[in-house]
GROMACS .gro file of C-alpha atoms in nm:
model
  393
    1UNK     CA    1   1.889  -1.061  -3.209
    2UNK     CA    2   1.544  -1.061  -3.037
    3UNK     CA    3   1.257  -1.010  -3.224
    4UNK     CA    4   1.032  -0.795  -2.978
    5UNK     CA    5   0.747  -0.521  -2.958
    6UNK     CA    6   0.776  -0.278  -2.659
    7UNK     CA    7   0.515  -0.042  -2.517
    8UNK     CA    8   0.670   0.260  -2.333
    9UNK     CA    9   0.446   0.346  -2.030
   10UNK     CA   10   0.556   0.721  -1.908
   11UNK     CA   11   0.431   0.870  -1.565
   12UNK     CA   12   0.325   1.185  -1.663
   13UNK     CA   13   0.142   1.278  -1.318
   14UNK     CA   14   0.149   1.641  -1.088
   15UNK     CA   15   0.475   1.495  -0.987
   16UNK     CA   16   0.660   1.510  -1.286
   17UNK     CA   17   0.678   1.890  -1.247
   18UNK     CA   18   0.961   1.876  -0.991
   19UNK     CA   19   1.303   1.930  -1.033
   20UNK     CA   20   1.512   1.696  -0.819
   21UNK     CA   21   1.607   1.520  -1.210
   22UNK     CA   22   1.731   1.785  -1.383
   23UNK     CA   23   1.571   1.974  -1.558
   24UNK     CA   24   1.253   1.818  -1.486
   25UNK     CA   25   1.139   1.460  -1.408
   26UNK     CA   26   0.930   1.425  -1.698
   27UNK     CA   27   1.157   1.571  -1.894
   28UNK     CA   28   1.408   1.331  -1.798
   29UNK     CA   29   1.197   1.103  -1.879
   30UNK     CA   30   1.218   1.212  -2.229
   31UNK     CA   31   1.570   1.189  -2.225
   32UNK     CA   32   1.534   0.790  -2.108
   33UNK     CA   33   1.236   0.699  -2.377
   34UNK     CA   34   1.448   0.807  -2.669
   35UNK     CA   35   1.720   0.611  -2.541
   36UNK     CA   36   1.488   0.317  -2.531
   37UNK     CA   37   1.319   0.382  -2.817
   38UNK     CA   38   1.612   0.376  -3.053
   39UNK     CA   39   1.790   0.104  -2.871
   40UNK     CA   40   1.543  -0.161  -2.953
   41UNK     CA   41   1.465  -0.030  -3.336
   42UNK     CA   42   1.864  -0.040  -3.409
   43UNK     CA   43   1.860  -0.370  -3.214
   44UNK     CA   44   1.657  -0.527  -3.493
   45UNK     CA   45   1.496  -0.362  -3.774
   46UNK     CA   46   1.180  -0.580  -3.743
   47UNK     CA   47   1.136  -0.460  -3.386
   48UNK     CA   48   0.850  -0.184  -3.287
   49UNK     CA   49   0.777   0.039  -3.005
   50UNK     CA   50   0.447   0.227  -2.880
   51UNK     CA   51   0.412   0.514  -2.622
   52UNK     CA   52   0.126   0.591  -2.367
   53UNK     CA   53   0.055   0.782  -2.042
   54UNK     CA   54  -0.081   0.672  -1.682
   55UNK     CA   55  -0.202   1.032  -1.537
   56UNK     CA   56  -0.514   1.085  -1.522
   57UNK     CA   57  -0.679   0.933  -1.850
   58UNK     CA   58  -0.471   0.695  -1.973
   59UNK     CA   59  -0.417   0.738  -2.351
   60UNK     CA   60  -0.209   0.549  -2.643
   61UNK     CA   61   0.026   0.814  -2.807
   62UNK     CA   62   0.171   0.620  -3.065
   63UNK     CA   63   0.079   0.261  -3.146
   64UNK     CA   64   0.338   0.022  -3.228
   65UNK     CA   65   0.599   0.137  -3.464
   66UNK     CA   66   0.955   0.154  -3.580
   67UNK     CA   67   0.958   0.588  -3.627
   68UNK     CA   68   1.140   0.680  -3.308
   69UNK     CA   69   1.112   1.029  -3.443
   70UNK     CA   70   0.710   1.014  -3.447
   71UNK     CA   71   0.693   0.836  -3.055
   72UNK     CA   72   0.931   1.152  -2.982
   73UNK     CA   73   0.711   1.420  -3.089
   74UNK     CA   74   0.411   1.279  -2.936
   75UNK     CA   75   0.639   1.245  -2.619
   76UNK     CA   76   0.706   1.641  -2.577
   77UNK     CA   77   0.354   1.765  -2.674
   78UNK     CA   78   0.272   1.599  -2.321
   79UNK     CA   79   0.217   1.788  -1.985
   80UNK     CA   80   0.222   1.674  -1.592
   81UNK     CA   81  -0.163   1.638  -1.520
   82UNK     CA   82  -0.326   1.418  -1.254
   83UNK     CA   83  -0.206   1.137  -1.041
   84UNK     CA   84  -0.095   0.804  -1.203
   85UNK     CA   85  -0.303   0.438  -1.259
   86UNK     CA   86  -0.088   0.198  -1.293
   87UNK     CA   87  -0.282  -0.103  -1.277
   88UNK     CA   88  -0.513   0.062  -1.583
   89UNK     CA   89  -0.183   0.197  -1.776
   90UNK     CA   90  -0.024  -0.172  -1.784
   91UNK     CA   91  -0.375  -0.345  -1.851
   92UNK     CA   92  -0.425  -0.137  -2.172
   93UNK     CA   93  -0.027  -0.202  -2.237
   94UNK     CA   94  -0.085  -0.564  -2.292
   95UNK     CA   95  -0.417  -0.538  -2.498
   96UNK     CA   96  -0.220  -0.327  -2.732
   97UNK     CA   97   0.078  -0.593  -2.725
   98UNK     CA   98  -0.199  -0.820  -2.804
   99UNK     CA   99  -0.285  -0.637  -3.136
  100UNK     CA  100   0.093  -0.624  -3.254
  101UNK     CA  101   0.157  -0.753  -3.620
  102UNK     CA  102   0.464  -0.950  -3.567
  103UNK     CA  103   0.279  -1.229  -3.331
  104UNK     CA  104   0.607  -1.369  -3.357
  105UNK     CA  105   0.717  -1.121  -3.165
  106UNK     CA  106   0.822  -1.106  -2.777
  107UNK     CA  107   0.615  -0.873  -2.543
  108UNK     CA  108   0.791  -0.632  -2.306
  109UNK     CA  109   0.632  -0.323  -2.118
  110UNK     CA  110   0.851  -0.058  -1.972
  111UNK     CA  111   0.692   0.119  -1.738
  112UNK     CA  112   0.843   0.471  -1.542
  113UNK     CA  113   0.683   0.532  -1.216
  114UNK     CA  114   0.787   0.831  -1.054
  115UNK     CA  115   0.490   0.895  -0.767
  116UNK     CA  116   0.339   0.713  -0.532
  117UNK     CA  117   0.130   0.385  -0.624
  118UNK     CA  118  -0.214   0.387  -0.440
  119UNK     CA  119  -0.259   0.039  -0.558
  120UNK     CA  120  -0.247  -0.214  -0.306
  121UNK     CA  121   0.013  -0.501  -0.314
  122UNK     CA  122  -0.259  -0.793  -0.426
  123UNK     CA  123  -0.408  -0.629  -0.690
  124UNK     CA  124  -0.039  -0.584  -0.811
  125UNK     CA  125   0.030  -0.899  -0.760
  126UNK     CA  126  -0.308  -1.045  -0.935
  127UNK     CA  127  -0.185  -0.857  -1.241
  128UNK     CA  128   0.170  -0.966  -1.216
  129UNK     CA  129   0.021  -1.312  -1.229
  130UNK     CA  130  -0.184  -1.226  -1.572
  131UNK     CA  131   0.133  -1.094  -1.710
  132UNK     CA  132   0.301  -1.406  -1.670
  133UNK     CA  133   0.035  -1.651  -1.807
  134UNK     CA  134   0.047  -1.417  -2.104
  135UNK     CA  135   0.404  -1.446  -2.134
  136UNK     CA  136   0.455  -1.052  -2.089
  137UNK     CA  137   0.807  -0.939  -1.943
  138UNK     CA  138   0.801  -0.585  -1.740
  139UNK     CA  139   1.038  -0.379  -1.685
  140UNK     CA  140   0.974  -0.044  -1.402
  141UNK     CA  141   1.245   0.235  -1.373
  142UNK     CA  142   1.175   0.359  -1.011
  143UNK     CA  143   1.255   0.659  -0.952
  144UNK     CA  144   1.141   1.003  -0.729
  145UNK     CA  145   0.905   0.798  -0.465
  146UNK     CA  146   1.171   0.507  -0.438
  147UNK     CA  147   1.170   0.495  -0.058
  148UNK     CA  148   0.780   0.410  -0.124
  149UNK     CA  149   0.723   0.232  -0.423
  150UNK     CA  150   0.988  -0.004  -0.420
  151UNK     CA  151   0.883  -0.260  -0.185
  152UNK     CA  152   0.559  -0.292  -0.407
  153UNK     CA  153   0.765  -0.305  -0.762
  154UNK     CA  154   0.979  -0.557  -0.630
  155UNK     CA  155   0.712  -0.792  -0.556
  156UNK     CA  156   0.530  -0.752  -0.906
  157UNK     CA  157   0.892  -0.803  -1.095
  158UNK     CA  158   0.942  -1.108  -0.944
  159UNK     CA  159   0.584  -1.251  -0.949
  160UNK     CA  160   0.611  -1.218  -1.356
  161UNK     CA  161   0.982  -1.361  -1.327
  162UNK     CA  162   0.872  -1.688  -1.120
  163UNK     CA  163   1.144  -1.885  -0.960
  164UNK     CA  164   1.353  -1.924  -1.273
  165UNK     CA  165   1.236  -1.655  -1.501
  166UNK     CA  166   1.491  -1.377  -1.529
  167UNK     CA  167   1.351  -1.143  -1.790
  168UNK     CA  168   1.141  -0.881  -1.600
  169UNK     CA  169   1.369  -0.623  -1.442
  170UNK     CA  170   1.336  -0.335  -1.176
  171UNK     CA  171   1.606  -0.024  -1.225
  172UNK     CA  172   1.623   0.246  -0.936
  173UNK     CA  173   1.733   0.551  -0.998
  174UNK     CA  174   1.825   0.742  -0.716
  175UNK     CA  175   1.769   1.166  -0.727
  176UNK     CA  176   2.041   1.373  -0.888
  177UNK     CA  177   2.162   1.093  -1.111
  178UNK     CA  178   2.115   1.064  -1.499
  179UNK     CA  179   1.881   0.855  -1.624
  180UNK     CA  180   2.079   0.764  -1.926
  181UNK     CA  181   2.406   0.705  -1.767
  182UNK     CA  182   2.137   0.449  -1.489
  183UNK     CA  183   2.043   0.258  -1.833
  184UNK     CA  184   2.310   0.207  -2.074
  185UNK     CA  185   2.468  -0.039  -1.843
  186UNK     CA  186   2.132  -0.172  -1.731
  187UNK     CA  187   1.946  -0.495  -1.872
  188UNK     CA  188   1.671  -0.255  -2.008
  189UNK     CA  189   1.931  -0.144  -2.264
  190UNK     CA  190   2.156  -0.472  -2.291
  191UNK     CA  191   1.849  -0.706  -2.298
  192UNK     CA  192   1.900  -1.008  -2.198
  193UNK     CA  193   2.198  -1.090  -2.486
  194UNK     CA  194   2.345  -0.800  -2.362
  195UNK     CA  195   2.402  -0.686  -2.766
  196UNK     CA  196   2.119  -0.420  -2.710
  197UNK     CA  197   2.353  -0.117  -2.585
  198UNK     CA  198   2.574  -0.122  -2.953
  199UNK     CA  199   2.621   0.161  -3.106
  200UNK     CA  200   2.484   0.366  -2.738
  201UNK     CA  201   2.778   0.524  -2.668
  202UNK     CA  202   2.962   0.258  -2.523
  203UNK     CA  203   3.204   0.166  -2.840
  204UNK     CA  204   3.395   0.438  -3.041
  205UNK     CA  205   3.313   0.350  -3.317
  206UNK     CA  206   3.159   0.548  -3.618
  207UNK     CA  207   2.762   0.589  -3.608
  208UNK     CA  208   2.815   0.332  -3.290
  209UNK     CA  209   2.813   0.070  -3.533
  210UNK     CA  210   3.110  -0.214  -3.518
  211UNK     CA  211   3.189  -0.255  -3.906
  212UNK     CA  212   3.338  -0.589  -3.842
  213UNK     CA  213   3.001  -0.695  -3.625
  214UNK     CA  214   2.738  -0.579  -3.925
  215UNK     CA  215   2.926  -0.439  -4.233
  216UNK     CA  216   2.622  -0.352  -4.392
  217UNK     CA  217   2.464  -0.119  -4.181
  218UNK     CA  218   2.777   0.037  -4.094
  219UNK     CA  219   2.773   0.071  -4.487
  220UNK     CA  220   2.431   0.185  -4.488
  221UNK     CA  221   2.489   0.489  -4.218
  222UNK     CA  222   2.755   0.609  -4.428
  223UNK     CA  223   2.585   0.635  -4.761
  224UNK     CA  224   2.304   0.802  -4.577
  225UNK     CA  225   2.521   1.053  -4.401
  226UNK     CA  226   2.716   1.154  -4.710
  227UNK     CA  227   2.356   1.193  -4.899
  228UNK     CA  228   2.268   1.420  -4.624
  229UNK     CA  229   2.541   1.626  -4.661
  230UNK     CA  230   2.517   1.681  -5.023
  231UNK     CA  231   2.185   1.739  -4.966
  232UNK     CA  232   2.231   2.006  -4.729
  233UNK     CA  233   2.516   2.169  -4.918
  234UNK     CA  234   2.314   2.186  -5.227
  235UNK     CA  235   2.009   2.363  -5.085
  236UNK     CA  236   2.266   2.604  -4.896
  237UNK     CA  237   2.415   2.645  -5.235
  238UNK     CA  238   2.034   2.722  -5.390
  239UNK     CA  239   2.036   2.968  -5.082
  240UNK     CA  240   2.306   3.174  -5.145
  241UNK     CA  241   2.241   3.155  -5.515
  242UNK     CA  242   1.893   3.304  -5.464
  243UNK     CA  243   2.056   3.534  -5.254
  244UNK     CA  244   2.270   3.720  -5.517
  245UNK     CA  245   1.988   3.692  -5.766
  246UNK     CA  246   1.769   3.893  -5.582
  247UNK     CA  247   1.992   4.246  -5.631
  248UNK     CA  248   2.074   4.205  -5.996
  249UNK     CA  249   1.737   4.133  -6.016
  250UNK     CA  250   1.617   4.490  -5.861
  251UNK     CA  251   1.871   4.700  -6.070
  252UNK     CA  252   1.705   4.494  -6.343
  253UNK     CA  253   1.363   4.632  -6.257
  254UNK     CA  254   1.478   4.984  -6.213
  255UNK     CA  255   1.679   4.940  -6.558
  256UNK     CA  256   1.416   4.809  -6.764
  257UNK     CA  257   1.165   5.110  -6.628
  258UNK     CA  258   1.442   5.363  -6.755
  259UNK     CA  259   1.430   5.201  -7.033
  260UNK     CA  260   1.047   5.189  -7.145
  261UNK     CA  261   1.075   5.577  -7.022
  262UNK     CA  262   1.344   5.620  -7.317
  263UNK     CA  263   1.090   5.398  -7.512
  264UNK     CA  264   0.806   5.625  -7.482
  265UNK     CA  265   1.006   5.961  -7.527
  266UNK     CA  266   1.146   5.789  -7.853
  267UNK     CA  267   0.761   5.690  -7.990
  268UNK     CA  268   0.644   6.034  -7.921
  269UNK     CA  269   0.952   6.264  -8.127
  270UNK     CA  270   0.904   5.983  -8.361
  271UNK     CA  271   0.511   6.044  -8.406
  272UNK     CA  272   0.570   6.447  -8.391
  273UNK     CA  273   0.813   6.381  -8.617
  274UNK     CA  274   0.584   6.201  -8.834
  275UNK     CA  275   0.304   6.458  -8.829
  276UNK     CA  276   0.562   6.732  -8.928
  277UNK     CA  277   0.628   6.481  -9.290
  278UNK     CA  278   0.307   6.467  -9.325
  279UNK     CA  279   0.201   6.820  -9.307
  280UNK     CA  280   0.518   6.917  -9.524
  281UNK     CA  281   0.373   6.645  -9.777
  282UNK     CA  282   0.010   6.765  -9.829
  283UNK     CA  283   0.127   7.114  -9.848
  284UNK     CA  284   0.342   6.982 -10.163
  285UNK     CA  285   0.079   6.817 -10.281
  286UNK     CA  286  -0.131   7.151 -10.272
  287UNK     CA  287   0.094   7.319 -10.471
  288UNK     CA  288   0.061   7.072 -10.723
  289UNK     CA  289   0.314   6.789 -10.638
  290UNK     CA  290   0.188   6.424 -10.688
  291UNK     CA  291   0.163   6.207 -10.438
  292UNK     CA  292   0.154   5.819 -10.428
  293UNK     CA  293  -0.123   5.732 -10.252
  294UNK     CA  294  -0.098   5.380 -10.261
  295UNK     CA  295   0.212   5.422 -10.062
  296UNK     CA  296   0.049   5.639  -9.789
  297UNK     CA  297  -0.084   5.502  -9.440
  298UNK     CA  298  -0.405   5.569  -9.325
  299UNK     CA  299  -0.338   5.819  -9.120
  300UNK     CA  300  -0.126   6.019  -9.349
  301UNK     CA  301  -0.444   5.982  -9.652
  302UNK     CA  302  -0.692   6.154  -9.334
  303UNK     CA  303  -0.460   6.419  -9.308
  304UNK     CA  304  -0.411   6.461  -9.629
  305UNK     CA  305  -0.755   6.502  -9.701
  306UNK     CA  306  -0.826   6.693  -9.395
  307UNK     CA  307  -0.558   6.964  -9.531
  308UNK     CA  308  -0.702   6.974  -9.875
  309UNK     CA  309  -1.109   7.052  -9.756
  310UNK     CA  310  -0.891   7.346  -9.558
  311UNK     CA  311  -0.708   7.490  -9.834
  312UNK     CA  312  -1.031   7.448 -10.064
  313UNK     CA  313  -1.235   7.586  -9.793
  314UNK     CA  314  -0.995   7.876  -9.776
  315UNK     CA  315  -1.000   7.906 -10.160
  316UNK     CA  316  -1.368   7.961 -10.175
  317UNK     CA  317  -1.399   8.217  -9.946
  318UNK     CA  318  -1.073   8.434 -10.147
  319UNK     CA  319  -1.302   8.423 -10.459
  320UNK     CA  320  -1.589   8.533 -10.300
  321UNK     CA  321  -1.429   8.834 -10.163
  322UNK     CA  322  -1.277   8.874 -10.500
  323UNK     CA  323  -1.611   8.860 -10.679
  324UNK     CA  324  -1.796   9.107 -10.393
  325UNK     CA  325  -1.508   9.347 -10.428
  326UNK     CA  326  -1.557   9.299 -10.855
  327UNK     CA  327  -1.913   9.380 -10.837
  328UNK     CA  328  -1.852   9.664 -10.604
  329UNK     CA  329  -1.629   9.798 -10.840
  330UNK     CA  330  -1.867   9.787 -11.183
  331UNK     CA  331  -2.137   9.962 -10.962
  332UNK     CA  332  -1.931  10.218 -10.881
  333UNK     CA  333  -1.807  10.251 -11.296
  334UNK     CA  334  -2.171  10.224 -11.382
  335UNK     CA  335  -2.281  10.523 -11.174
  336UNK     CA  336  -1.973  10.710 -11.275
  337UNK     CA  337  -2.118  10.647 -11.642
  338UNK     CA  338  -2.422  10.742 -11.562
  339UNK     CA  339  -2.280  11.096 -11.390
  340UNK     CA  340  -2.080  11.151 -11.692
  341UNK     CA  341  -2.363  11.078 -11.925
  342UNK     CA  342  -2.571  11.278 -11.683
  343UNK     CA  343  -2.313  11.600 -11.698
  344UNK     CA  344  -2.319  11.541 -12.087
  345UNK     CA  345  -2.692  11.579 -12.166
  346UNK     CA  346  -2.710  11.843 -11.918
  347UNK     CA  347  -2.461  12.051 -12.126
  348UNK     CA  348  -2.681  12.315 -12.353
  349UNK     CA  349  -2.387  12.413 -12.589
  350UNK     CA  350  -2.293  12.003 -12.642
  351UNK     CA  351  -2.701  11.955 -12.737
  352UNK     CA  352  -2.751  12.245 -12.957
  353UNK     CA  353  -2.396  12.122 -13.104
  354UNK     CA  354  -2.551  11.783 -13.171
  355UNK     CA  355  -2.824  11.900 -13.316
  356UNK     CA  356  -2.676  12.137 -13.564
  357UNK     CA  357  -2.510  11.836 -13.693
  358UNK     CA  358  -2.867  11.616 -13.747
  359UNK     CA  359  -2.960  11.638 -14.165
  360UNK     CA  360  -3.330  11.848 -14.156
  361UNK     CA  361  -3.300  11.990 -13.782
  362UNK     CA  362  -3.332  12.364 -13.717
  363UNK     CA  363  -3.191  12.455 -13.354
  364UNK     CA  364  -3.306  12.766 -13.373
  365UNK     CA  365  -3.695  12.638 -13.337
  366UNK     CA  366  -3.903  12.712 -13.116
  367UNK     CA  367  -3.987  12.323 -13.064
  368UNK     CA  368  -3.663  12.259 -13.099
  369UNK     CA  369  -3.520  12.477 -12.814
  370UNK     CA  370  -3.874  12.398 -12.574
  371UNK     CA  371  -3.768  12.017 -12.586
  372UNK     CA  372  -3.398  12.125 -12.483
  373UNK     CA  373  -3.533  12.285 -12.231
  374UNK     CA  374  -3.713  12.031 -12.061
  375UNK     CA  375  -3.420  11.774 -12.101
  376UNK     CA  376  -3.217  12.016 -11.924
  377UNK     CA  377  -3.473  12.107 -11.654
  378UNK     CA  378  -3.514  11.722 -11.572
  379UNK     CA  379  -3.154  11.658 -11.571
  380UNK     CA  380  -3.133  11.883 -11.319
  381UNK     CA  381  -3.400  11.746 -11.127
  382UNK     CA  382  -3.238  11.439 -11.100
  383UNK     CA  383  -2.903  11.551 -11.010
  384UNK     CA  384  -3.052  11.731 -10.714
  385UNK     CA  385  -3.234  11.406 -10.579
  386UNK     CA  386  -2.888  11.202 -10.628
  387UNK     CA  387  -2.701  11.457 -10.423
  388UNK     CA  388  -2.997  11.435 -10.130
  389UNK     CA  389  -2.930  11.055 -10.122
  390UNK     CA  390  -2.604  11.056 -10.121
  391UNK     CA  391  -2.632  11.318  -9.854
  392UNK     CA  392  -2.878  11.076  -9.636
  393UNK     CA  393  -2.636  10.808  -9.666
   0.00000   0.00000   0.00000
């Protein structure tokens, strides 16, 4: 197998946009460069492949490389813009051939052209001239401005070729025709062994890969595939198992907020509960129970106490209504006494009574009866201003 670095040079011009290759011509072209592209990496592993565009301002996409995936994503970010320079796009194709690792390596540029080439025929053929001395094979798909172009492209092609060279190569592709049915069979895709178009859809065999040809890679494809697939089946399996997780997984949410409502309905009977032992407690404790203290919370000690200052609080103000209501009552006796002891000495028949019983008294004096008198008269005196006050009361 051929050991060779390739730069892809795609026509990306105001011309691309028509559609006489369907869909698009630029997007046929698309179609062609991955066919390229993954013809010379499965060629030889070692091999590498660039991409750039001609329109306009020609750019480098992708320097060389053996990711045909990365070449291909740079390939469709890119839009029709400008006319094509063809002489600059193939110039900057060989400086980067000149910069490839692998100096080992054979050069090749394939170039699409697919509008009209302003260039004139010596400048084309000065370069073709360059290419050769460098030792750089071409090969130019023609296709869209054929009837134009192809007179010029011939002449370049064989310049690089030279009278016994056969490695440059010019491919028309007429309108309405497939670009990848134009190269499988062409010497772009065969090279020049004619071993480049394996596994392109020309053999039947699995991955396009003759197991008899290179066992190993045939080997190799098949590992990788069934990876793949186990791969794939175990992330759909994650899927779907994330999948049912996500419903239990609700009810779960909705359960376990039932449940801390049940939770917090049970603490609060529990703590009324609680408060009702408590209160039945101290009140058994107020009637003289004992309590053990050293047993009791916190909370149940401050209640405790709290309903002991009551009951003593309540206790003091019984006696003092007792005591008030006592001393309202010995008032009242003492004034009663004094009536009755009033009424007595007031009595004439109970004095002169007394005093007939005192040794060496004579009632029947005139002192005697004067000073019974007067007791009398006062006693009366004083009854009178009792009854006014009780009166102004």
């Amino acid at each position: 197998m051929v050991l060779e670095s390739t730069i892809v040079c795609v026509d990306n011009s105001e011309y691309m946009r028509n559609g006489d290759y369907l869909p698009t011509r630029l997007q046929a072209q698309q179609d062609a460069v991955n066919l390229i592209c993954r013809t010379k990496t499965r060629s030889n592993p070692e091999n590498n492949v660039g991409l750039m565009t001609m329109a306009n301002q020609v750019r480098v996409l992708v320097t060389l490389t053996s990711d045909a995936g990365n070449i291909m994503s740079k390939l469709h970010q890119v839009q029709p813009d400008g006319f094509i320079n063809l002489i600059t796009g193939i110039r900057v194709a060989h400086l980067a051939l000149k910069h490839r690792q692998g100096k080992n390596h054979r050069m090749r540029i394939v170039v699409f052209v697919g509008s009209p080439i302003e260039s004139e025929e010596k400048e084309l053929v000065k370069l073709a001239k360059r290419l050769k001395k460098e030792k750089v094979n071409i090969d130019i798909i023609n296709f869209g401005e054929e009837a134009e172009n192809t007179e010029k492209l011939m002449n370049l092609v064989n310049t690089v070729n030279g009278k016994d060279g056969n490695s440059s190569h010019l491919i028309t592709i007429p309108p309405g025709s497939q670009f990848s049915d134009a190269l499988i069979s062409s010497p772009v895709i065969q090279g020049e062994d004619g071993a480049g178009g394996v596994g392109m859809g020309t053999t039947d065999f699995e991955f396009g890969v003759d197991p008899s040809q290179d066992p190993e890679l045939a080997l190799a494809l098949r590992v990788s595939m069934e990876e793949q697939r186990a791969k794939q089946e175990q992330e759909a399996r994650k899927a779907t198992e994330e999948s049912t997780k996500e419903i239990p997984k609700d009810v779960a949410m909705t359960d376990t907020s039932n449940e801390e409502a049940l939770l917090a309905q049970a603490l609060a009977m529990s703590m009324q509960q609680e408060g009702e032992e408590n209160e039945e407690e101290v009140a058994a404790a107020g009637k003289g129970g004992d309590l053990d203290f050293a047993t009791m919370t916190e909370e149940e000690q401050i209640a405790y106490a709290m309903q002991m200052s009551l009951q003593a609080a309540a206790g003091g103000s019984e006696k003092e209504e007792k005591e008030v209501k006592e001393e309202g009552m010995e008032v009242e006796s003492a004034e009663k006494e004094e009536e009755d002891y009033s009424d007595v000495m007031n009595d004439p028949a109970f004095l002169q009574s007394v005093l007939e019983n005192l040794p060496g008294v004579d009632p029947q004096s005139e002192a005697v009866r004067s000073a019974v008198g007067s007791l009398t008269g006062q006693a009366d005196k004083n009854k009178d201003k009792k009854k006014d006050k009780k009166d102004n009361k």
